[in-house]
Short mmCIF file of C-alpha atoms in Angstrom, two decimals:
data_model
loop_
_atom_site.label_atom_id
_atom_site.label_comp_id
_atom_site.label_asym_id
_atom_site.label_seq_id
_atom_site.Cartn_x
_atom_site.Cartn_y
_atom_site.Cartn_z
CA UNK A 1 -66.82 -16.81 10.81
CA UNK A 2 -63.78 -15.82 12.99
CA UNK A 3 -61.78 -12.89 11.66
CA UNK A 4 -58.73 -14.29 9.96
CA UNK A 5 -55.50 -14.03 11.85
CA UNK A 6 -53.09 -10.82 10.78
CA UNK A 7 -49.39 -10.82 11.68
CA UNK A 8 -48.19 -7.31 12.35
CA UNK A 9 -44.09 -7.78 11.70
CA UNK A 10 -41.88 -4.72 12.93
CA UNK A 11 -38.18 -4.88 12.18
CA UNK A 12 -35.80 -2.75 14.40
CA UNK A 13 -32.40 -2.09 14.95
CA UNK A 14 -31.41 -0.12 18.14
CA UNK A 15 -34.65 1.91 17.52
CA UNK A 16 -35.92 2.09 21.32
CA UNK A 17 -37.02 5.53 21.13
CA UNK A 18 -39.34 4.81 18.14
CA UNK A 19 -40.61 1.73 19.53
CA UNK A 20 -41.48 3.85 22.80
CA UNK A 21 -43.17 6.23 20.61
CA UNK A 22 -45.00 4.10 18.16
CA UNK A 23 -45.25 0.33 19.40
CA UNK A 24 -48.17 1.45 21.91
CA UNK A 25 -50.57 2.51 19.10
CA UNK A 26 -49.85 -0.89 17.21
CA UNK A 27 -50.47 -2.93 20.69
CA UNK A 28 -53.74 -0.66 21.11
CA UNK A 29 -55.31 -1.82 17.42
CA UNK A 30 -58.94 -3.42 18.25
CA UNK A 31 -58.69 -5.81 15.26
CA UNK A 32 -59.75 -8.94 17.12
CA UNK A 33 -57.31 -11.46 15.82
CA UNK A 34 -53.81 -10.20 15.63
CA UNK A 35 -50.25 -11.13 16.66
CA UNK A 36 -47.33 -8.55 16.92
CA UNK A 37 -43.77 -9.69 15.97
CA UNK A 38 -41.05 -7.86 16.64
CA UNK A 39 -38.04 -8.89 14.56
CA UNK A 40 -34.92 -7.55 16.46
CA UNK A 41 -31.68 -7.14 14.39
CA UNK A 42 -29.40 -7.70 17.22
CA UNK A 43 -30.08 -4.22 18.93
CA UNK A 44 -27.83 -3.17 21.83
CA UNK A 45 -29.99 -0.12 23.19
CA UNK A 46 -32.44 -1.98 25.42
CA UNK A 47 -35.09 -2.46 23.02
CA UNK A 48 -35.92 -6.27 23.81
CA UNK A 49 -35.85 -5.42 27.78
CA UNK A 50 -38.32 -2.93 27.15
CA UNK A 51 -40.79 -4.67 25.10
CA UNK A 52 -40.76 -7.74 27.34
CA UNK A 53 -41.56 -5.41 30.26
CA UNK A 54 -43.82 -3.15 28.68
CA UNK A 55 -45.74 -5.47 26.18
CA UNK A 56 -45.09 -8.77 27.31
CA UNK A 57 -47.68 -10.38 24.47
CA UNK A 58 -45.69 -8.93 21.61
CA UNK A 59 -43.54 -11.96 20.20
CA UNK A 60 -39.81 -11.26 20.01
CA UNK A 61 -37.94 -12.96 17.27
CA UNK A 62 -33.96 -12.13 17.73
CA UNK A 63 -31.76 -12.15 15.16
CA UNK A 64 -27.97 -12.77 15.63
CA UNK A 65 -27.07 -9.82 13.43
CA UNK A 66 -28.47 -6.63 11.62
CA UNK A 67 -30.33 -8.40 8.80
CA UNK A 68 -31.62 -5.26 7.54
CA UNK A 69 -35.16 -5.15 6.02
CA UNK A 70 -35.42 -8.07 3.47
CA UNK A 71 -33.77 -10.76 5.54
CA UNK A 72 -35.17 -9.42 9.01
CA UNK A 73 -38.53 -9.74 7.73
CA UNK A 74 -38.30 -13.11 5.70
CA UNK A 75 -36.88 -14.64 8.87
CA UNK A 76 -39.69 -13.34 11.04
CA UNK A 77 -42.24 -14.56 8.50
CA UNK A 78 -41.35 -18.11 9.32
CA UNK A 79 -42.63 -17.58 12.88
CA UNK A 80 -45.86 -15.73 11.78
CA UNK A 81 -49.00 -17.56 11.81
CA UNK A 82 -51.43 -15.04 10.09
CA UNK A 83 -53.34 -15.47 6.74
CA UNK A 84 -52.19 -12.06 6.30
CA UNK A 85 -48.80 -10.34 6.92
CA UNK A 86 -48.52 -6.60 7.82
CA UNK A 87 -45.27 -5.42 7.12
CA UNK A 88 -44.73 -2.26 9.48
CA UNK A 89 -41.76 0.01 10.05
CA UNK A 90 -40.94 0.69 13.59
CA UNK A 91 -41.44 4.41 13.09
CA UNK A 92 -45.34 4.45 12.08
CA UNK A 93 -47.87 5.11 14.55
CA UNK A 94 -51.47 3.54 13.70
CA UNK A 95 -55.02 4.47 15.00
CA UNK A 96 -57.01 1.61 16.59
CA UNK A 97 -59.05 0.58 13.50
CA UNK A 98 -56.55 0.74 10.73
CA UNK A 99 -56.67 -2.83 10.29
CA UNK A 100 -60.19 -3.49 9.25
CA UNK A 101 -60.33 -1.89 5.86
CA UNK A 102 -57.17 -3.73 4.60
CA UNK A 103 -58.56 -7.27 5.83
CA UNK A 104 -61.81 -6.62 4.52
CA UNK A 105 -60.54 -5.74 1.03
CA UNK A 106 -58.36 -9.07 1.20
CA UNK A 107 -61.31 -11.09 2.05
CA UNK A 108 -63.43 -9.59 -0.73
CA UNK A 109 -61.20 -9.57 -3.39
CA UNK A 110 -58.97 -12.84 -3.47
CA UNK A 111 -56.98 -11.38 -6.42
CA UNK A 112 -55.36 -8.95 -4.06
CA UNK A 113 -51.82 -9.76 -3.34
CA UNK A 114 -51.10 -6.63 -1.34
CA UNK A 115 -52.98 -3.46 -0.12
CA UNK A 116 -51.44 -0.38 1.63
CA UNK A 117 -52.90 2.20 3.78
CA UNK A 118 -52.60 6.05 3.26
CA UNK A 119 -49.47 7.40 4.62
CA UNK A 120 -49.33 10.69 6.43
CA UNK A 121 -46.33 12.56 7.98
CA UNK A 122 -46.19 11.99 11.57
CA UNK A 123 -45.55 15.66 12.53
CA UNK A 124 -47.61 17.24 9.87
CA UNK A 125 -50.81 14.90 9.59
CA UNK A 126 -52.41 17.13 7.02
CA UNK A 127 -49.48 16.18 4.29
CA UNK A 128 -48.64 13.05 2.66
CA UNK A 129 -45.41 11.12 3.79
CA UNK A 130 -42.42 10.40 1.38
CA UNK A 131 -42.26 6.65 1.83
CA UNK A 132 -45.65 5.51 0.20
CA UNK A 133 -48.19 8.19 0.27
CA UNK A 134 -51.43 7.01 -1.48
CA UNK A 135 -49.83 4.12 -3.54
CA UNK A 136 -46.96 3.93 -5.65
CA UNK A 137 -46.19 4.07 -9.49
CA UNK A 138 -43.01 3.73 -11.80
CA UNK A 139 -42.26 5.53 -15.24
CA UNK A 140 -41.38 3.81 -18.33
CA UNK A 141 -37.58 3.73 -17.13
CA UNK A 142 -38.49 2.23 -13.71
CA UNK A 143 -38.32 5.72 -11.49
CA UNK A 144 -40.94 5.39 -8.66
CA UNK A 145 -43.07 7.97 -7.57
CA UNK A 146 -46.64 8.01 -5.67
CA UNK A 147 -49.91 9.67 -5.33
CA UNK A 148 -49.25 12.40 -3.17
CA UNK A 149 -45.41 12.52 -3.43
CA UNK A 150 -43.39 13.42 -6.48
CA UNK A 151 -39.60 13.48 -6.05
CA UNK A 152 -39.49 15.75 -3.05
CA UNK A 153 -42.64 17.56 -3.35
CA UNK A 154 -45.23 15.90 -0.78
CA UNK A 155 -48.60 17.38 -1.07
CA UNK A 156 -51.28 18.48 1.51
CA UNK A 157 -53.72 15.89 2.07
CA UNK A 158 -57.10 17.49 0.73
CA UNK A 159 -58.71 14.30 0.18
CA UNK A 160 -57.53 14.31 -3.45
CA UNK A 161 -56.40 10.72 -3.37
CA UNK A 162 -59.30 9.21 -1.06
CA UNK A 163 -60.36 6.74 -3.87
CA UNK A 164 -59.22 3.38 -3.31
CA UNK A 165 -57.47 1.92 -6.45
CA UNK A 166 -55.05 -0.51 -8.08
CA UNK A 167 -51.44 0.85 -7.75
CA UNK A 168 -48.10 -0.58 -9.08
CA UNK A 169 -46.46 -0.95 -5.69
CA UNK A 170 -47.47 -0.67 -2.08
CA UNK A 171 -44.99 0.76 0.70
CA UNK A 172 -42.75 -1.49 2.76
CA UNK A 173 -43.61 1.20 5.55
CA UNK A 174 -47.05 -0.31 6.21
CA UNK A 175 -47.82 -3.07 3.67
CA UNK A 176 -50.53 -6.06 4.03
CA UNK A 177 -49.53 -9.06 1.76
CA UNK A 178 -51.57 -12.41 1.46
CA UNK A 179 -49.34 -14.97 2.87
CA UNK A 180 -49.80 -17.28 0.11
CA UNK A 181 -49.05 -14.88 -2.30
CA UNK A 182 -45.89 -14.01 -0.27
CA UNK A 183 -44.68 -17.36 -0.36
CA UNK A 184 -45.64 -17.96 -3.89
CA UNK A 185 -43.62 -15.33 -5.76
CA UNK A 186 -40.38 -15.99 -3.52
CA UNK A 187 -40.82 -13.49 -0.24
CA UNK A 188 -38.51 -10.37 -0.28
CA UNK A 189 -35.16 -10.49 -2.13
CA UNK A 190 -32.39 -10.48 0.46
CA UNK A 191 -29.81 -9.43 -1.91
CA UNK A 192 -31.47 -6.01 -2.16
CA UNK A 193 -30.79 -5.74 1.56
CA UNK A 194 -32.89 -2.68 1.93
CA UNK A 195 -34.99 -0.13 -0.08
CA UNK A 196 -37.24 -0.93 -3.17
CA UNK A 197 -37.54 -4.63 -2.29
CA UNK A 198 -41.20 -3.92 -1.90
CA UNK A 199 -41.54 -2.35 -5.30
CA UNK A 200 -39.66 -5.74 -6.59
CA UNK A 201 -42.20 -7.90 -4.42
CA UNK A 202 -45.18 -6.13 -5.77
CA UNK A 203 -44.00 -6.28 -9.33
CA UNK A 204 -43.42 -10.10 -8.98
CA UNK A 205 -47.07 -9.99 -7.41
CA UNK A 206 -48.58 -8.54 -10.68
CA UNK A 207 -46.56 -10.95 -12.85
CA UNK A 208 -47.91 -13.85 -10.79
CA UNK A 209 -51.63 -12.80 -11.37
CA UNK A 210 -52.09 -10.61 -8.08
CA UNK A 211 -53.13 -7.29 -7.87
CA UNK A 212 -51.62 -4.52 -5.41
CA UNK A 213 -54.08 -1.55 -4.09
CA UNK A 214 -54.00 1.46 -2.04
CA UNK A 215 -56.87 1.78 0.36
CA UNK A 216 -56.90 5.56 1.76
CA UNK A 217 -59.82 4.57 4.24
CA UNK A 218 -57.06 3.14 6.37
CA UNK A 219 -54.49 5.92 7.50
CA UNK A 220 -51.20 5.80 9.32
CA UNK A 221 -48.50 8.17 10.24
CA UNK A 222 -44.89 7.89 9.37
CA UNK A 223 -41.84 9.62 10.99
CA UNK A 224 -39.85 8.64 8.19
CA UNK A 225 -35.91 8.33 7.70
CA UNK A 226 -35.33 6.20 10.64
CA UNK A 227 -33.11 3.61 8.90
CA UNK A 228 -31.48 6.06 6.48
CA UNK A 229 -31.82 9.53 6.12
CA UNK A 230 -32.53 11.33 2.58
CA UNK A 231 -29.62 12.10 0.45
CA UNK A 232 -27.11 9.82 2.45
CA UNK A 233 -24.76 8.09 0.17
CA UNK A 234 -25.46 4.65 1.46
CA UNK A 235 -29.38 5.46 0.68
CA UNK A 236 -28.35 6.64 -2.96
CA UNK A 237 -26.37 3.49 -3.44
CA UNK A 238 -29.14 1.10 -2.53
CA UNK A 239 -31.67 3.17 -4.30
CA UNK A 240 -29.75 3.12 -7.58
CA UNK A 241 -28.25 -0.44 -7.27
CA UNK A 242 -31.76 -1.97 -6.40
CA UNK A 243 -33.60 -0.11 -8.98
CA UNK A 244 -31.44 -1.44 -11.74
CA UNK A 245 -31.56 -4.93 -10.10
CA UNK A 246 -35.55 -4.43 -10.00
CA UNK A 247 -35.54 -3.84 -13.78
CA UNK A 248 -33.01 -6.56 -14.83
CA UNK A 249 -35.21 -9.38 -12.98
CA UNK A 250 -38.52 -8.23 -14.05
CA UNK A 251 -38.09 -7.00 -17.74
CA UNK A 252 -37.70 -9.42 -20.62
CA UNK A 253 -34.55 -8.98 -22.15
CA UNK A 254 -35.66 -7.14 -25.34
CA UNK A 255 -37.22 -4.38 -23.19
CA UNK A 256 -34.21 -4.15 -20.87
CA UNK A 257 -31.95 -3.62 -23.81
CA UNK A 258 -34.18 -0.71 -24.66
CA UNK A 259 -34.30 0.68 -21.01
CA UNK A 260 -30.88 0.30 -19.83
CA UNK A 261 -29.03 3.06 -21.91
CA UNK A 262 -31.55 5.36 -21.25
CA UNK A 263 -31.07 4.92 -17.51
CA UNK A 264 -27.35 4.92 -17.99
CA UNK A 265 -27.47 8.30 -19.61
CA UNK A 266 -30.21 9.99 -17.06
CA UNK A 267 -28.16 8.31 -13.65
CA UNK A 268 -25.27 10.00 -15.25
CA UNK A 269 -26.92 13.18 -15.25
CA UNK A 270 -27.95 12.65 -11.56
CA UNK A 271 -24.26 11.94 -10.79
CA UNK A 272 -23.00 14.81 -12.54
CA UNK A 273 -25.50 17.21 -10.79
CA UNK A 274 -24.20 15.52 -7.47
CA UNK A 275 -20.68 16.79 -8.25
CA UNK A 276 -21.64 20.00 -9.35
CA UNK A 277 -23.46 20.37 -5.86
CA UNK A 278 -20.46 19.42 -4.20
CA UNK A 279 -21.78 16.06 -3.32
CA UNK A 280 -18.99 13.65 -4.45
CA UNK A 281 -19.78 10.80 -2.08
CA UNK A 282 -23.16 10.85 -3.71
CA UNK A 283 -21.58 10.57 -6.99
CA UNK A 284 -19.22 7.72 -6.17
CA UNK A 285 -22.37 5.99 -4.65
CA UNK A 286 -24.11 5.91 -8.09
CA UNK A 287 -20.85 4.42 -9.66
CA UNK A 288 -20.80 1.91 -6.86
CA UNK A 289 -24.16 1.03 -7.39
CA UNK A 290 -23.69 0.27 -11.12
CA UNK A 291 -20.79 -1.86 -10.40
CA UNK A 292 -22.45 -4.01 -7.85
CA UNK A 293 -25.52 -4.38 -9.66
CA UNK A 294 -23.68 -5.59 -12.46
CA UNK A 295 -21.85 -8.22 -10.47
CA UNK A 296 -25.20 -9.09 -8.93
CA UNK A 297 -26.97 -9.88 -12.36
CA UNK A 298 -25.80 -13.61 -12.63
CA UNK A 299 -28.13 -14.27 -9.80
CA UNK A 300 -31.15 -13.55 -11.70
CA UNK A 301 -33.09 -14.86 -14.74
CA UNK A 302 -35.23 -12.28 -16.28
CA UNK A 303 -38.53 -13.36 -17.83
CA UNK A 304 -38.85 -14.24 -21.24
CA UNK A 305 -42.08 -12.31 -21.63
CA UNK A 306 -44.31 -10.50 -19.20
CA UNK A 307 -47.94 -9.13 -19.44
CA UNK A 308 -47.08 -6.41 -16.74
CA UNK A 309 -46.74 -2.76 -17.84
CA UNK A 310 -44.76 -0.12 -16.51
CA UNK A 311 -47.93 2.36 -15.84
CA UNK A 312 -46.89 5.42 -16.66
CA UNK A 313 -45.41 6.10 -20.34
CA UNK A 314 -43.38 9.20 -19.94
CA UNK A 315 -40.42 10.23 -17.80
CA UNK A 316 -41.25 11.37 -14.60
CA UNK A 317 -37.96 13.52 -14.30
CA UNK A 318 -38.82 15.46 -17.47
CA UNK A 319 -42.38 15.99 -16.31
CA UNK A 320 -41.35 17.34 -13.06
CA UNK A 321 -37.99 19.10 -13.62
CA UNK A 322 -38.67 20.39 -17.37
CA UNK A 323 -42.47 20.58 -17.42
CA UNK A 324 -42.98 21.82 -13.61
CA UNK A 325 -45.54 19.04 -13.20
CA UNK A 326 -45.32 18.65 -9.39
CA UNK A 327 -48.10 16.50 -8.15
CA UNK A 328 -49.62 13.48 -9.25
CA UNK A 329 -52.85 14.88 -10.40
CA UNK A 330 -51.07 17.27 -12.79
CA UNK A 331 -49.48 14.25 -14.58
CA UNK A 332 -51.63 13.85 -17.84
CA UNK A 333 -54.17 10.74 -17.44
CA UNK A 334 -53.43 10.01 -21.19
CA UNK A 335 -49.94 8.82 -20.41
CA UNK A 336 -51.16 5.97 -17.74
CA UNK A 337 -51.85 2.68 -18.90
CA UNK A 338 -53.54 -0.43 -17.64
CA UNK A 339 -50.55 -2.22 -15.33
CA UNK A 340 -51.50 -5.83 -16.65
CA UNK A 341 -51.73 -6.03 -20.62
CA UNK A 342 -54.86 -7.95 -22.02
CA UNK A 343 -54.18 -11.78 -22.43
#
């Protein structure tokens, strides 16, 4: 049987330096049936002429404006022909055989909706990278963390997370999604614009009966911070706003009513901490995030019920800041639960 086609979609905006650094490795992928689609968000730095000259086989989809991550990817998907979609950041370097384990898992397990490779740092290749590490989880209030990275602690990779396993979410920095599943659950939510849209997508995949998995047998190297550096007010805004939207649209109303007051309290503490540290712009970003999340709620209809559980029953912030549990392996196994509840 011929190898199923994989469409690699790379959204870029004024990222010529990153493309010159990372795109050659993507083009050198040895998987036999792949198309590479560059979704350009109206770059003005010469990205398009360079790609056309250096790699004429790369298909270019030019957007009229900076459509950011969600819309930029969704629009490019309309031009993709693959059975599998591989969403890849423009600042990720890949080894030649990185796609094969991902495709093999998808072909062998029809219930898989999304898979991710292991993400290591580009400059420190023995250490996990912030964006996705070895697969993502959320705690009972929706705060995300990963195998290999909890808050700002990024572990060295000693092979401790090399076991493939189901996870709650796969990173948008390097994520393969089954095309049929992507279309079935509604694609990326364009109201999110950027940040946490992959967690929302994976939550909807779980709700639709698909699974999400991390496959450390495939490894890629992520520079990170190319779109928005950590700690900037704009990044804080998107992370807080989109986290609230994700909870509202995926939690049944009764569960949302229990979660929301606790989120207000903890997010208020986070904003107060920013103020005390002299980061007033960050605190204001949290306030704007709550305001705009409230305005956007009218676009969503939460599910009446859901068989998908939040996989970690404790608060990751309490474990990290109060109990000193700084790594995924240090978190008590007894407080993890099956993501999908029994029917």
